[in-house]
Amino acid sequence: MPELSRLPVPVTESWDWQLRGSCRGRDSSLFFHQPHERGSVRQEREARAKQICRQCPVLRECRAHALTVEETYGVWGGLGEGELRKLISRNHHPA
Ligand code: SF4
């Protein structure tokens, strides 16, 4: 669940990058899992989503946003949920 208090202020400049995302207009179910999706089905869906992210001109902005708001649902910035959780946890408990 994202930490809503970390969302950027509601000004166009903070959100404009989303207009340039390669996922824009695509089926969102590729980026967000359905309830009870597990195992290889989830891995393959995430892999297809990440393939789109790799070509995305705003990958860095998207990833920074996800890590800032601590988004752990879906594929963001080329990272899956497990990767997002790991990086967010690392930010809370730096070595
Ligand atoms: S990096 Fe991936 S999830 Fe983020 S805007 Fe681009 S295509 Fe969409």
Short mmCIF file of C-alpha atoms and ligand atoms in Angstrom, two decimals:
data_model
loop_
_atom_site.label_atom_id
_atom_site.label_comp_id
_atom_site.label_asym_id
_atom_site.label_seq_id
_atom_site.Cartn_x
_atom_site.Cartn_y
_atom_site.Cartn_z
CA MET A 1 0.00 0.00 0.00
CA PRO A 2 1.54 3.33 -0.97
CA GLU A 3 2.28 5.88 1.72
CA LEU A 4 -0.11 8.66 0.65
CA SER A 5 1.59 11.33 2.74
CA ARG A 6 4.61 10.90 0.45
CA LEU A 7 2.73 11.68 -2.74
CA PRO A 8 4.01 14.74 -4.63
CA VAL A 9 2.00 17.92 -4.38
CA PRO A 10 -0.83 18.09 -6.94
CA VAL A 11 0.91 20.28 -9.50
CA THR A 12 1.25 19.33 -13.15
CA GLU A 13 5.07 19.27 -13.07
CA SER A 14 5.05 16.52 -10.45
CA TRP A 15 2.89 14.18 -12.50
CA ASP A 16 3.64 15.09 -16.15
CA TRP A 17 6.04 12.17 -16.58
CA GLN A 18 3.10 9.78 -16.42
CA LEU A 19 1.83 11.17 -19.73
CA ARG A 20 4.99 9.90 -21.45
CA GLY A 21 5.00 6.40 -19.97
CA SER A 22 5.18 3.52 -22.42
CA CYS A 23 2.41 1.80 -20.45
CA ARG A 24 -0.01 4.61 -21.13
CA GLY A 25 -3.06 3.28 -22.95
CA ARG A 26 -2.05 -0.35 -22.45
CA ASP A 27 -4.00 -2.93 -20.53
CA SER A 28 -3.23 -2.21 -16.86
CA SER A 29 -3.70 -5.88 -15.96
CA LEU A 30 -0.25 -6.44 -17.43
CA PHE A 31 1.25 -4.23 -14.70
CA PHE A 32 -1.03 -5.11 -11.77
CA HIS A 33 -1.73 -8.67 -10.71
CA GLN A 34 -5.15 -10.16 -10.30
CA PRO A 35 -6.13 -11.61 -6.91
CA HIS A 36 -4.63 -15.07 -6.37
CA GLU A 37 -2.20 -14.80 -9.28
CA ARG A 38 0.89 -16.77 -8.31
CA GLY A 39 3.98 -18.58 -9.57
CA SER A 40 4.96 -18.74 -13.20
CA VAL A 41 1.83 -16.90 -14.38
CA ARG A 42 2.82 -13.91 -12.25
CA GLN A 43 6.47 -14.13 -13.26
CA GLU A 44 5.62 -14.19 -16.96
CA ARG A 45 3.21 -11.27 -16.69
CA GLU A 46 5.77 -9.23 -14.76
CA ALA A 47 8.44 -10.09 -17.32
CA ARG A 48 6.22 -8.80 -20.14
CA ALA A 49 5.52 -5.60 -18.20
CA LYS A 50 9.21 -5.07 -17.47
CA GLN A 51 9.98 -5.49 -21.16
CA ILE A 52 7.76 -2.47 -21.85
CA CYS A 53 9.41 -0.54 -19.01
CA ARG A 54 12.87 -1.13 -20.49
CA GLN A 55 11.90 1.00 -23.51
CA CYS A 56 10.14 3.65 -21.44
CA PRO A 57 11.47 7.22 -21.61
CA VAL A 58 10.39 7.94 -18.04
CA LEU A 59 11.63 4.78 -16.33
CA ARG A 60 13.79 6.74 -13.89
CA GLU A 61 10.98 9.11 -12.90
CA CYS A 62 8.57 6.22 -12.51
CA ARG A 63 10.96 4.22 -10.35
CA ALA A 64 11.80 7.26 -8.20
CA HIS A 65 8.09 7.92 -7.70
CA ALA A 66 7.38 4.32 -6.66
CA LEU A 67 10.24 4.29 -4.18
CA THR A 68 9.29 7.69 -2.76
CA VAL A 69 5.65 6.82 -2.15
CA GLU A 70 6.61 3.25 -1.22
CA GLU A 71 4.42 1.70 -3.88
CA THR A 72 4.48 -2.08 -3.68
CA TYR A 73 1.53 -3.00 -5.85
CA GLY A 74 2.32 -3.55 -9.51
CA VAL A 75 5.30 -3.07 -11.78
CA TRP A 76 6.80 0.42 -11.58
CA GLY A 77 9.97 1.69 -13.18
CA GLY A 78 10.91 -1.77 -14.40
CA LEU A 79 10.72 -3.27 -10.91
CA GLY A 80 8.33 -5.94 -9.72
CA GLU A 81 6.67 -6.05 -6.33
CA GLY A 82 9.38 -8.13 -4.66
CA GLU A 83 12.11 -5.80 -5.92
CA LEU A 84 10.19 -2.73 -4.81
CA ARG A 85 9.65 -4.19 -1.33
CA LYS A 86 13.34 -5.03 -1.03
CA LEU A 87 14.51 -1.54 -2.01
CA ILE A 88 11.94 0.19 0.19
CA SER A 89 12.90 -1.99 3.12
CA ARG A 90 16.57 -1.20 2.48
CA ASN A 91 15.72 2.52 2.62
CA HIS A 92 14.19 1.97 6.07
CA HIS A 93 17.05 -0.17 7.33
CA PRO A 94 20.25 0.98 5.60
CA ALA A 95 23.20 -1.35 6.16
S1 SF4 B 1 8.57 2.64 -16.37
FE1 SF4 B 1 7.03 1.08 -16.82
S2 SF4 B 1 5.39 1.40 -15.35
FE2 SF4 B 1 6.66 3.24 -15.37
S3 SF4 B 1 5.70 4.66 -16.78
FE3 SF4 B 1 7.23 3.49 -17.92
S4 SF4 B 1 6.19 1.73 -18.78
FE4 SF4 B 1 4.86 2.59 -17.19
#
